[in-house]
XYZ file of N, CA, C and O in Angstrom:
760
model
N 25.562 -39.409 -49.430
C 24.103 -39.394 -49.359
C 23.631 -40.804 -48.999
O 24.012 -41.767 -49.659
N 22.813 -40.923 -47.963
C 22.315 -42.247 -47.591
C 21.537 -42.886 -48.749
O 20.926 -42.212 -49.555
N 21.585 -44.212 -48.800
C 20.936 -44.977 -49.862
C 19.435 -44.659 -49.927
O 18.874 -44.531 -51.006
N 18.789 -44.526 -48.783
C 17.346 -44.275 -48.754
C 17.009 -42.952 -49.436
O 16.067 -42.857 -50.204
N 17.805 -41.921 -49.180
C 17.566 -40.618 -49.818
C 17.808 -40.704 -51.322
O 17.086 -40.121 -52.109
N 18.846 -41.445 -51.713
C 19.152 -41.607 -53.126
C 18.001 -42.325 -53.845
O 17.600 -41.921 -54.933
N 17.464 -43.375 -53.219
C 16.325 -44.092 -53.805
C 15.114 -43.168 -53.929
O 14.420 -43.194 -54.936
N 14.849 -42.372 -52.906
C 13.711 -41.442 -52.949
C 13.886 -40.415 -54.060
O 12.935 -40.106 -54.796
N 15.099 -39.898 -54.217
C 15.380 -38.927 -55.280
C 15.177 -39.563 -56.656
O 14.574 -38.963 -57.544
N 15.661 -40.785 -56.838
C 15.492 -41.494 -58.116
C 14.015 -41.719 -58.418
O 13.568 -41.552 -59.554
N 13.229 -42.079 -57.402
C 11.800 -42.287 -57.588
C 11.120 -40.990 -58.018
O 10.327 -40.978 -58.958
N 11.444 -39.899 -57.376
C 10.838 -38.607 -57.724
C 11.207 -38.212 -59.146
O 10.353 -37.760 -59.914
N 12.455 -38.396 -59.541
C 12.874 -38.060 -60.908
C 12.184 -38.950 -61.925
O 11.765 -38.490 -62.983
N 12.033 -40.237 -61.612
C 11.340 -41.151 -62.533
C 9.879 -40.768 -62.668
O 9.319 -40.783 -63.761
N 9.251 -40.406 -61.561
C 7.850 -40.007 -61.612
C 7.679 -38.702 -62.375
O 6.708 -38.522 -63.115
N 8.595 -37.796 -62.223
C 8.512 -36.519 -62.950
C 8.580 -36.752 -64.451
O 7.921 -36.068 -65.225
N 9.349 -37.729 -64.879
C 9.454 -38.025 -66.306
C 8.157 -38.580 -66.875
O 7.891 -38.460 -68.057
N 7.310 -39.191 -66.036
C 6.056 -39.778 -66.500
C 5.055 -38.733 -66.958
O 4.159 -39.040 -67.713
N 5.181 -37.504 -66.518
C 4.184 -36.498 -66.826
C 4.477 -35.683 -68.071
O 3.841 -34.685 -68.306
N 5.446 -36.103 -68.907
C 5.823 -35.337 -70.081
C 4.770 -35.444 -71.179
O 4.122 -36.455 -71.343
N 4.665 -34.384 -71.989
C 3.760 -34.353 -73.129
C 4.427 -35.001 -74.332
O 5.625 -34.857 -74.544
N 3.640 -35.691 -75.135
C 4.157 -36.307 -76.355
C 3.723 -35.542 -77.603
O 3.932 -36.011 -78.716
N 3.144 -34.365 -77.445
C 2.597 -33.633 -78.583
C 3.663 -33.104 -79.542
O 3.348 -32.810 -80.699
N 4.900 -32.992 -79.113
C 5.965 -32.546 -80.010
C 6.495 -33.697 -80.861
O 7.173 -33.480 -81.857
N 6.174 -34.929 -80.487
C 6.600 -36.107 -81.238
C 5.654 -36.338 -82.412
O 4.522 -35.856 -82.404
N 6.085 -37.101 -83.427
C 5.172 -37.413 -84.536
C 3.950 -38.179 -84.014
O 4.077 -39.017 -83.123
N 2.769 -37.893 -84.565
C 1.574 -38.600 -84.097
C 1.575 -40.065 -84.529
O 2.257 -40.437 -85.480
N 0.803 -40.874 -83.814
C 0.670 -42.281 -84.192
C -0.012 -42.346 -85.563
O -0.812 -41.474 -85.897
N 0.284 -43.356 -86.374
C -0.308 -43.443 -87.717
C -1.831 -43.625 -87.650
O -2.327 -44.534 -87.000
N -2.538 -42.736 -88.335
C -3.992 -42.850 -88.456
C -4.431 -42.699 -89.910
O -5.487 -42.118 -90.209
N -3.639 -43.202 -90.837
C -4.035 -43.244 -92.239
C -4.466 -41.907 -92.798
O -3.726 -40.926 -92.723
N -5.695 -41.874 -93.345
C -6.183 -40.671 -94.016
C -6.869 -39.680 -93.072
O -7.533 -38.748 -93.508
N -6.669 -39.815 -91.777
C -7.345 -38.978 -90.779
C -6.891 -37.520 -90.840
O -5.707 -37.197 -90.853
N -7.882 -36.638 -90.876
C -7.692 -35.203 -90.650
C -8.880 -34.765 -89.797
O -10.013 -35.228 -90.009
N -8.637 -33.899 -88.839
C -9.699 -33.476 -87.929
C -10.720 -32.609 -88.653
O -10.381 -31.601 -89.248
N -11.966 -33.042 -88.585
C -13.080 -32.251 -89.104
C -13.672 -31.447 -87.965
O -13.021 -30.559 -87.412
N -14.878 -31.805 -87.571
C -15.528 -31.101 -86.471
C -14.985 -31.593 -85.132
O -14.712 -32.774 -84.950
N -14.861 -30.670 -84.208
C -14.374 -30.925 -82.853
C -15.545 -30.563 -81.938
O -15.749 -29.408 -81.605
N -16.327 -31.585 -81.570
C -17.577 -31.361 -80.842
C -17.433 -31.870 -79.417
O -17.117 -33.040 -79.196
N -17.673 -30.991 -78.450
C -17.598 -31.383 -77.041
C -18.849 -30.869 -76.335
O -19.215 -29.700 -76.471
N -19.500 -31.771 -75.598
C -20.656 -31.417 -74.782
C -20.355 -31.739 -73.329
O -19.833 -32.805 -73.030
N -20.694 -30.838 -72.448
C -20.530 -31.087 -71.019
C -21.770 -30.648 -70.256
O -21.728 -30.463 -69.049
N -22.892 -30.507 -70.964
C -24.101 -29.986 -70.329
C -24.704 -30.933 -69.296
O -25.483 -30.505 -68.451
N -24.331 -32.209 -69.323
C -24.869 -33.172 -68.349
C -23.780 -33.719 -67.425
O -23.948 -34.756 -66.803
N -22.662 -33.006 -67.348
C -21.545 -33.474 -66.536
C -21.933 -33.541 -65.061
O -22.669 -32.683 -64.567
N -21.454 -34.576 -64.390
C -21.704 -34.736 -62.957
C -20.385 -34.588 -62.204
O -19.356 -35.105 -62.631
N -20.458 -33.878 -61.090
C -19.282 -33.663 -60.248
C -19.372 -34.558 -59.018
O -20.423 -34.646 -58.385
N -18.267 -35.229 -58.700
C -18.189 -36.009 -57.471
C -18.221 -35.008 -56.309
O -17.583 -33.956 -56.385
N -18.982 -35.296 -55.242
C -19.155 -34.310 -54.169
C -17.881 -33.684 -53.604
O -17.852 -32.495 -53.383
N -16.827 -34.462 -53.367
C -15.607 -33.827 -52.852
C -14.707 -33.477 -54.027
O -13.829 -34.234 -54.413
N -14.977 -32.327 -54.609
C -14.249 -31.892 -55.788
C -14.239 -30.380 -55.858
O -15.154 -29.714 -55.371
N -13.212 -29.854 -56.477
C -13.243 -28.445 -56.855
C -14.284 -28.322 -57.967
O -14.462 -29.252 -58.749
N -14.930 -27.183 -58.062
C -15.986 -27.003 -59.062
C -15.415 -26.508 -60.381
O -14.463 -25.727 -60.420
N -16.043 -26.958 -61.469
C -15.741 -26.476 -62.823
C -17.063 -26.442 -63.579
O -17.893 -27.338 -63.425
N -17.260 -25.431 -64.382
C -18.514 -25.300 -65.123
C -18.475 -26.169 -66.382
O -17.395 -26.500 -66.890
N -19.653 -26.520 -66.912
C -19.679 -27.245 -68.184
C -18.931 -26.485 -69.289
O -18.221 -27.092 -70.091
N -19.072 -25.169 -69.309
C -18.388 -24.369 -70.330
C -16.865 -24.493 -70.206
O -16.154 -24.576 -71.216
N -16.354 -24.512 -68.964
C -14.912 -24.666 -68.766
C -14.434 -26.021 -69.283
O -13.382 -26.128 -69.907
N -15.230 -27.072 -69.020
C -14.866 -28.397 -69.520
C -14.881 -28.427 -71.042
O -14.015 -29.031 -71.670
N -15.870 -27.793 -71.648
C -15.946 -27.781 -73.108
C -14.725 -27.089 -73.708
O -14.138 -27.581 -74.674
N -14.313 -25.971 -73.125
C -13.152 -25.240 -73.638
C -11.877 -26.074 -73.505
O -11.107 -26.208 -74.462
N -11.639 -26.643 -72.329
C -10.393 -27.394 -72.106
C -10.356 -28.667 -72.956
O -9.303 -29.035 -73.493
N -11.494 -29.325 -73.134
C -11.522 -30.541 -73.946
C -11.346 -30.220 -75.428
O -10.632 -30.929 -76.140
N -11.985 -29.162 -75.913
C -11.827 -28.786 -77.326
C -10.368 -28.446 -77.628
O -9.846 -28.814 -78.681
N -9.723 -27.766 -76.698
C -8.303 -27.437 -76.889
C -7.467 -28.711 -76.937
O -6.590 -28.860 -77.794
N -7.741 -29.656 -76.050
C -6.986 -30.916 -76.032
C -7.201 -31.703 -77.325
O -6.254 -32.279 -77.873
N -8.435 -31.727 -77.828
C -8.727 -32.417 -79.092
C -7.979 -31.736 -80.237
O -7.346 -32.390 -81.068
N -8.030 -30.401 -80.284
C -7.340 -29.664 -81.343
C -5.826 -29.871 -81.267
O -5.179 -30.108 -82.285
N -5.274 -29.805 -80.062
C -3.830 -29.983 -79.893
C -3.373 -31.356 -80.392
O -2.333 -31.481 -81.039
N -4.133 -32.398 -80.085
C -3.723 -33.758 -80.444
C -4.085 -34.088 -81.886
O -3.257 -34.569 -82.658
N -5.333 -33.864 -82.278
C -5.786 -34.321 -83.591
C -5.578 -33.296 -84.697
O -5.625 -33.640 -85.872
N -5.324 -32.054 -84.346
C -5.026 -31.040 -85.343
C -3.673 -31.264 -86.007
O -3.369 -30.663 -87.034
N -2.853 -32.146 -85.454
C -1.531 -32.464 -86.012
C -1.630 -33.368 -87.239
O -0.695 -33.473 -88.010
N -2.752 -34.049 -87.396
C -2.900 -35.007 -88.496
C -3.219 -34.285 -89.796
O -4.031 -33.362 -89.820
N -2.578 -34.738 -90.877
C -2.736 -34.079 -92.174
C -3.232 -35.049 -93.231
O -2.791 -35.022 -94.379
N -4.179 -35.917 -92.856
C -4.725 -36.877 -93.811
C -5.578 -36.198 -94.874
O -5.742 -34.981 -94.896
N -6.152 -37.011 -95.748
C -6.918 -36.499 -96.882
C -8.422 -36.569 -96.680
O -9.178 -36.188 -97.559
N -8.853 -37.040 -95.526
C -10.280 -37.238 -95.290
C -10.636 -36.698 -93.904
O -9.900 -36.920 -92.951
N -11.762 -36.007 -93.827
C -12.174 -35.416 -92.551
C -12.953 -36.417 -91.700
O -13.843 -37.113 -92.195
N -12.612 -36.430 -90.424
C -13.317 -37.230 -89.425
C -13.698 -36.301 -88.280
O -12.904 -35.465 -87.856
N -14.923 -36.448 -87.814
C -15.434 -35.609 -86.736
C -15.301 -36.353 -85.415
O -15.676 -37.516 -85.313
N -14.774 -35.665 -84.428
C -14.601 -36.235 -83.093
C -15.647 -35.603 -82.182
O -15.747 -34.383 -82.088
N -16.439 -36.454 -81.537
C -17.447 -35.990 -80.588
C -17.149 -36.542 -79.207
O -16.916 -37.740 -79.053
N -17.148 -35.664 -78.216
C -16.849 -36.081 -76.844
C -17.905 -35.515 -75.906
O -18.232 -34.328 -75.971
N -18.400 -36.376 -75.049
C -19.296 -35.968 -73.968
C -18.522 -36.077 -72.666
O -17.936 -37.126 -72.373
N -18.494 -34.995 -71.911
C -17.857 -35.020 -70.594
C -18.927 -35.504 -69.621
O -19.936 -34.834 -69.411
N -18.718 -36.689 -69.055
C -19.745 -37.334 -68.235
C -19.618 -37.035 -66.742
O -20.613 -36.863 -66.052
N -18.402 -37.018 -66.234
C -18.218 -36.801 -64.803
C -16.778 -36.473 -64.471
O -15.879 -36.721 -65.266
N -16.580 -35.893 -63.298
C -15.227 -35.528 -62.893
C -15.134 -35.352 -61.391
O -16.129 -35.178 -60.693
N -13.899 -35.389 -60.938
C -13.534 -34.994 -59.578
C -12.183 -34.315 -59.691
O -11.237 -34.901 -60.215
N -12.115 -33.067 -59.268
C -10.855 -32.332 -59.226
C -10.409 -32.303 -57.775
O -11.097 -31.747 -56.914
N -9.282 -32.934 -57.513
C -8.818 -33.107 -56.140
C -8.688 -31.771 -55.417
O -8.001 -30.882 -55.880
N -9.376 -31.647 -54.282
C -9.196 -30.444 -53.462
C -7.950 -30.607 -52.599
O -7.428 -31.717 -52.458
N -7.464 -29.502 -52.017
C -6.343 -29.650 -51.090
C -6.733 -30.581 -49.944
O -7.870 -30.570 -49.491
N -5.810 -31.412 -49.533
C -6.077 -32.345 -48.441
C -4.825 -32.550 -47.630
O -3.838 -31.844 -47.780
N -4.849 -33.528 -46.785
C -3.680 -33.860 -45.975
C -2.769 -34.711 -46.851
O -3.202 -35.744 -47.350
N -1.526 -34.287 -47.066
C -0.645 -35.046 -47.955
C -0.586 -36.525 -47.593
O -0.584 -36.893 -46.441
N -0.559 -37.361 -48.607
C -0.440 -38.811 -48.560
C -1.633 -39.470 -47.878
O -2.259 -40.354 -48.437
N -2.024 -39.036 -46.678
C -3.110 -39.681 -45.951
C -4.447 -39.444 -46.636
O -5.184 -40.379 -46.927
N -4.779 -38.197 -46.914
C -6.059 -37.869 -47.550
C -5.779 -37.006 -48.776
O -6.171 -35.861 -48.837
N -5.072 -37.563 -49.722
C -4.723 -36.834 -50.937
C -5.521 -37.425 -52.093
O -5.045 -38.306 -52.786
N -6.751 -36.954 -52.286
C -7.577 -37.529 -53.351
C -6.971 -37.267 -54.723
O -6.238 -36.313 -54.926
N -7.290 -38.138 -55.652
C -6.804 -38.028 -57.026
C -7.910 -37.454 -57.909
O -9.083 -37.710 -57.705
N -7.501 -36.705 -58.919
C -8.447 -36.161 -59.886
C -8.780 -37.228 -60.916
O -7.942 -38.051 -61.280
N -10.027 -37.203 -61.399
C -10.496 -38.194 -62.361
C -11.462 -37.527 -63.331
O -12.158 -36.568 -62.972
N -11.513 -38.040 -64.556
C -12.415 -37.541 -65.585
C -12.998 -38.727 -66.331
O -12.282 -39.671 -66.660
N -14.310 -38.673 -66.605
C -14.986 -39.705 -67.380
C -15.579 -39.035 -68.612
O -16.311 -38.046 -68.497
N -15.241 -39.581 -69.787
C -15.780 -39.050 -71.043
C -16.333 -40.193 -71.883
O -15.984 -41.359 -71.655
N -17.162 -39.842 -72.861
C -17.602 -40.791 -73.876
C -17.247 -40.192 -75.226
O -17.542 -39.018 -75.487
N -16.603 -40.999 -76.083
C -16.139 -40.506 -77.381
C -16.835 -41.235 -78.529
O -17.178 -42.414 -78.416
N -17.017 -40.504 -79.630
C -17.561 -41.043 -80.869
C -16.770 -40.462 -82.030
O -16.232 -39.366 -81.929
N -16.736 -41.204 -83.145
C -16.018 -40.744 -84.336
C -16.907 -40.945 -85.564
O -17.572 -41.960 -85.688
N -16.938 -39.917 -86.420
C -17.755 -39.956 -87.632
C -16.890 -39.740 -88.863
O -15.974 -38.912 -88.855
N -17.234 -40.437 -89.929
C -16.681 -40.159 -91.257
C -17.498 -38.986 -91.788
O -18.703 -39.112 -92.016
N -16.859 -37.833 -91.979
C -17.572 -36.618 -92.361
C -18.227 -36.744 -93.732
O -19.397 -36.410 -93.896
N -17.491 -37.227 -94.746
C -18.017 -37.314 -96.110
C -19.195 -38.282 -96.189
O -20.195 -38.005 -96.846
N -19.082 -39.430 -95.523
C -20.146 -40.439 -95.549
C -21.268 -40.104 -94.569
O -22.316 -40.737 -94.593
N -21.035 -39.124 -93.712
C -21.979 -38.767 -92.648
C -22.415 -40.014 -91.886
O -23.593 -40.267 -91.672
N -21.400 -40.777 -91.479
C -21.644 -42.066 -90.828
C -20.802 -42.174 -89.567
O -19.599 -41.890 -89.579
N -21.443 -42.604 -88.491
C -20.731 -42.865 -87.241
C -19.969 -44.184 -87.396
O -20.526 -45.179 -87.868
N -18.693 -44.188 -87.029
C -17.857 -45.368 -87.225
C -17.943 -46.377 -86.085
O -17.732 -47.559 -86.302
N -18.210 -45.925 -84.896
C -18.350 -46.840 -83.757
C -19.840 -46.998 -83.438
O -20.590 -46.034 -83.479
N -20.248 -48.237 -83.149
C -21.661 -48.492 -82.882
C -22.144 -47.772 -81.633
O -23.215 -47.182 -81.622
N -21.387 -47.880 -80.570
C -21.736 -47.232 -79.301
C -20.597 -46.333 -78.882
O -19.438 -46.592 -79.205
N -20.937 -45.287 -78.138
C -19.895 -44.402 -77.623
C -18.918 -45.180 -76.765
O -19.308 -46.096 -76.048
N -17.651 -44.834 -76.855
C -16.614 -45.507 -76.063
C -16.312 -44.649 -74.843
O -15.928 -43.487 -74.969
N -16.523 -45.218 -73.670
C -16.300 -44.471 -72.435
C -14.883 -44.705 -71.918
O -14.365 -45.811 -71.962
N -14.276 -43.612 -71.446
C -12.929 -43.650 -70.886
C -12.946 -42.997 -69.515
O -13.585 -41.953 -69.332
N -12.228 -43.589 -68.587
C -12.003 -42.998 -67.271
C -10.504 -42.786 -67.145
O -9.731 -43.732 -67.325
N -10.115 -41.540 -66.880
C -8.683 -41.233 -66.785
C -8.380 -40.495 -65.492
O -9.236 -39.788 -64.947
N -7.158 -40.672 -65.038
C -6.637 -39.976 -63.872
C -5.491 -39.092 -64.338
O -4.986 -39.252 -65.447
N -5.062 -38.193 -63.487
C -3.879 -37.413 -63.809
C -2.684 -38.351 -63.840
O -2.631 -39.331 -63.108
N -1.702 -38.033 -64.681
C -0.495 -38.848 -64.765
C 0.285 -38.743 -63.465
O 0.283 -37.705 -62.816
N 0.960 -39.824 -63.144
C 1.795 -39.855 -61.953
C 3.066 -39.080 -62.235
O 3.729 -39.288 -63.237
N 3.371 -38.150 -61.370
C 4.601 -37.376 -61.499
C 5.067 -36.993 -60.104
O 4.395 -37.273 -59.117
N 6.195 -36.315 -60.041
C 6.747 -35.923 -58.749
C 5.810 -35.058 -57.936
O 5.752 -35.161 -56.720
N 5.014 -34.203 -58.608
C 4.127 -33.318 -57.854
C 2.737 -33.906 -57.624
O 1.910 -33.299 -56.964
N 2.467 -35.111 -58.147
C 1.148 -35.700 -57.919
C 1.156 -36.788 -56.858
O 0.106 -37.269 -56.470
N 2.332 -37.180 -56.402
C 2.421 -38.241 -55.405
C 1.691 -37.852 -54.125
O 0.999 -38.657 -53.522
N 1.794 -36.589 -53.722
C 1.154 -36.168 -52.478
C -0.259 -35.644 -52.701
O -0.918 -35.215 -51.774
N -0.751 -35.691 -53.924
C -2.102 -35.223 -54.219
C -2.062 -33.904 -54.953
O -1.429 -32.952 -54.512
N -2.733 -33.840 -56.096
C -2.659 -32.638 -56.918
C -3.447 -31.475 -56.342
O -3.267 -30.352 -56.781
N -4.303 -31.725 -55.377
C -5.011 -30.624 -54.730
C -4.053 -29.677 -54.034
O -4.339 -28.499 -53.865
N -2.900 -30.194 -53.637
C -1.889 -29.376 -52.966
C -0.887 -28.754 -53.930
O -0.286 -27.738 -53.633
N -0.691 -29.380 -55.075
C 0.400 -28.963 -55.955
C -0.039 -28.328 -57.262
O 0.793 -27.749 -57.957
N -1.305 -28.467 -57.635
C -1.773 -27.927 -58.914
C -3.033 -27.099 -58.721
O -3.855 -27.392 -57.858
N -3.179 -26.125 -59.601
C -4.424 -25.349 -59.600
C -5.524 -26.193 -60.241
O -5.247 -27.202 -60.907
N -6.728 -25.752 -60.085
C -7.881 -26.423 -60.705
C -7.690 -26.484 -62.226
O -7.945 -27.505 -62.858
N -7.223 -25.397 -62.811
C -7.027 -25.338 -64.257
C -5.948 -26.318 -64.714
O -6.084 -26.965 -65.757
N -4.878 -26.445 -63.935
C -3.820 -27.400 -64.269
C -4.342 -28.835 -64.199
O -3.985 -29.673 -65.035
N -5.176 -29.116 -63.202
C -5.775 -30.444 -63.093
C -6.650 -30.733 -64.309
O -6.584 -31.817 -64.893
N -7.469 -29.763 -64.714
C -8.354 -29.938 -65.871
C -7.539 -30.165 -67.142
O -7.862 -31.049 -67.944
N -6.476 -29.389 -67.337
C -5.618 -29.543 -68.514
C -5.005 -30.944 -68.557
O -4.972 -31.591 -69.608
N -4.515 -31.414 -67.415
C -3.879 -32.732 -67.350
C -4.886 -33.843 -67.644
O -4.589 -34.792 -68.378
N -6.085 -33.724 -67.092
C -7.114 -34.738 -67.335
C -7.548 -34.737 -68.801
O -7.715 -35.798 -69.412
N -7.744 -33.552 -69.381
C -8.153 -33.454 -70.782
C -7.079 -34.055 -71.691
O -7.387 -34.800 -72.632
N -5.820 -33.738 -71.420
C -4.704 -34.299 -72.193
C -4.750 -35.822 -72.152
O -4.670 -36.500 -73.185
N -4.881 -36.397 -70.952
C -4.889 -37.851 -70.802
C -6.100 -38.487 -71.466
O -6.002 -39.557 -72.066
N -7.253 -37.833 -71.375
C -8.472 -38.372 -71.979
C -8.351 -38.419 -73.495
O -8.662 -39.431 -74.133
N -7.882 -37.340 -74.093
C -7.783 -37.289 -75.549
C -6.679 -38.220 -76.057
O -6.794 -38.817 -77.122
N -5.637 -38.397 -75.267
C -4.601 -39.373 -75.638
C -5.202 -40.782 -75.668
O -4.885 -41.585 -76.548
N -6.081 -41.094 -74.717
C -6.764 -42.398 -74.713
C -7.633 -42.551 -75.953
O -7.720 -43.633 -76.532
N -8.306 -41.466 -76.364
C -9.124 -41.507 -77.574
C -8.230 -41.804 -78.779
O -8.579 -42.623 -79.636
N -7.067 -41.162 -78.857
C -6.140 -41.410 -79.961
C -5.716 -42.881 -79.981
O -5.665 -43.508 -81.051
N -5.424 -43.450 -78.832
C -5.045 -44.866 -78.749
C -6.172 -45.747 -79.260
O -5.944 -46.702 -80.007
N -7.406 -45.416 -78.879
C -8.581 -46.167 -79.341
C -8.704 -46.089 -80.862
O -8.956 -47.104 -81.529
N -8.527 -44.908 -81.425
C -8.602 -44.769 -82.881
C -7.509 -45.596 -83.550
O -7.753 -46.248 -84.574
N -6.307 -45.591 -82.987
C -5.199 -46.368 -83.553
C -5.474 -47.873 -83.498
O -4.944 -48.631 -84.309
N -6.320 -48.304 -82.565
C -6.703 -49.718 -82.467
C -7.726 -50.109 -83.521
O -8.081 -51.282 -83.651
N -8.212 -49.125 -84.294
C -9.211 -49.362 -85.340
C -8.729 -48.750 -86.661
O -9.392 -47.885 -87.236
N -7.575 -49.197 -87.167
C -6.986 -48.565 -88.348
C -7.852 -48.666 -89.598
O -7.760 -47.816 -90.492
N -8.704 -49.685 -89.672
C -9.563 -49.845 -90.852
C -10.525 -48.669 -91.022
O -10.991 -48.395 -92.122
N -10.812 -47.949 -89.944
C -11.653 -46.750 -90.052
C -10.985 -45.680 -90.907
O -11.651 -44.819 -91.465
N -9.668 -45.706 -90.994
C -8.901 -44.628 -91.621
C -8.110 -45.093 -92.841
O -7.067 -44.538 -93.165
N -8.627 -46.133 -93.522
C -8.009 -46.596 -94.757
C -6.749 -47.411 -94.573
O -5.984 -47.586 -95.516
N -6.510 -47.921 -93.393
C -5.341 -48.760 -93.116
C -5.806 -50.209 -92.952
O -6.974 -50.459 -92.622
N -4.901 -51.180 -93.145
C -5.301 -52.573 -92.910
C -5.591 -52.806 -91.430
O -4.988 -52.162 -90.570
N -6.532 -53.707 -91.142
C -6.838 -53.999 -89.728
C -5.622 -54.581 -89.009
O -4.734 -55.151 -89.634
N -5.611 -54.404 -87.708
C -4.538 -54.989 -86.892
C -4.670 -56.504 -86.922
O -5.781 -57.039 -87.005
N -3.552 -57.220 -86.843
C -3.645 -58.684 -86.788
C -4.350 -59.110 -85.503
O -4.274 -58.415 -84.486
N -5.059 -60.243 -85.557
C -5.743 -60.694 -84.337
C -4.743 -61.007 -83.239
O -3.616 -61.443 -83.505
N -5.177 -60.755 -82.023
C -4.321 -61.054 -80.874
C -4.299 -62.560 -80.656
O -5.322 -63.227 -80.792
N -3.128 -63.100 -80.310
C -3.071 -64.539 -80.051
C -3.898 -64.870 -78.806
O -4.011 -64.047 -77.894
N -4.487 -66.059 -78.795
C -5.281 -66.424 -77.623
C -4.410 -66.483 -76.369
O -3.229 -66.803 -76.458
N -5.019 -66.192 -75.256
C -4.291 -66.240 -73.986
C -3.911 -67.674 -73.677
O -4.687 -68.600 -73.898
N -2.689 -67.821 -73.202
C -2.218 -69.156 -72.846
C -2.722 -69.513 -71.464
O -2.724 -68.668 -70.556
N -3.128 -70.746 -71.286
C -3.550 -71.164 -69.936
C -2.372 -71.090 -68.972
O -1.233 -71.325 -69.350
N -2.687 -70.768 -67.752
C -1.637 -70.693 -66.739
C -1.684 -71.927 -65.856
O -2.734 -72.539 -65.654
N -0.526 -72.318 -65.378
C -0.451 -73.452 -64.448
C -0.762 -72.954 -63.055
O -0.238 -71.946 -62.615
N -1.611 -73.653 -62.381
C -1.956 -73.275 -60.994
C -1.379 -74.241 -60.026
O -1.306 -75.328 -60.020
């Protein structure tokens, strides 16, 4: 097998591994967190003009499922409510591979509440912009390789994973000690 083909095969296999789900693995530590209310609004969602269409109701269903799948795994002693607003999206339509292969994108805003205290933990909603994960079938554009529903599922998964990472960056919200401060950036030589 020529070296070039071998390199291409290795790249495709490496990219395919990037799209794996981590939901079967133990969740990241979130102290006393247990999912309370799972609130998703998409009534003001905006679609980028070159996109497959999805209704606000479809976004609400797919996002609620992603929140339940990820945060329903936690068995803490205190309820926290997760609120997500679906702000905008683009679902890649079929296009010309590589040359005009648009990528799917989703923009959400997340908030977290302490249910018992009836208190919002973050001052302002945290906005996230996510793309579909890079994998062997997304290199040429997901409009050619995935259905609209598969694109929505992938975006919702990635968005909620980002929310989980954000929550893990704020352990004091969940009865854990705060993270140590990050060391200051070192000056670079120019």
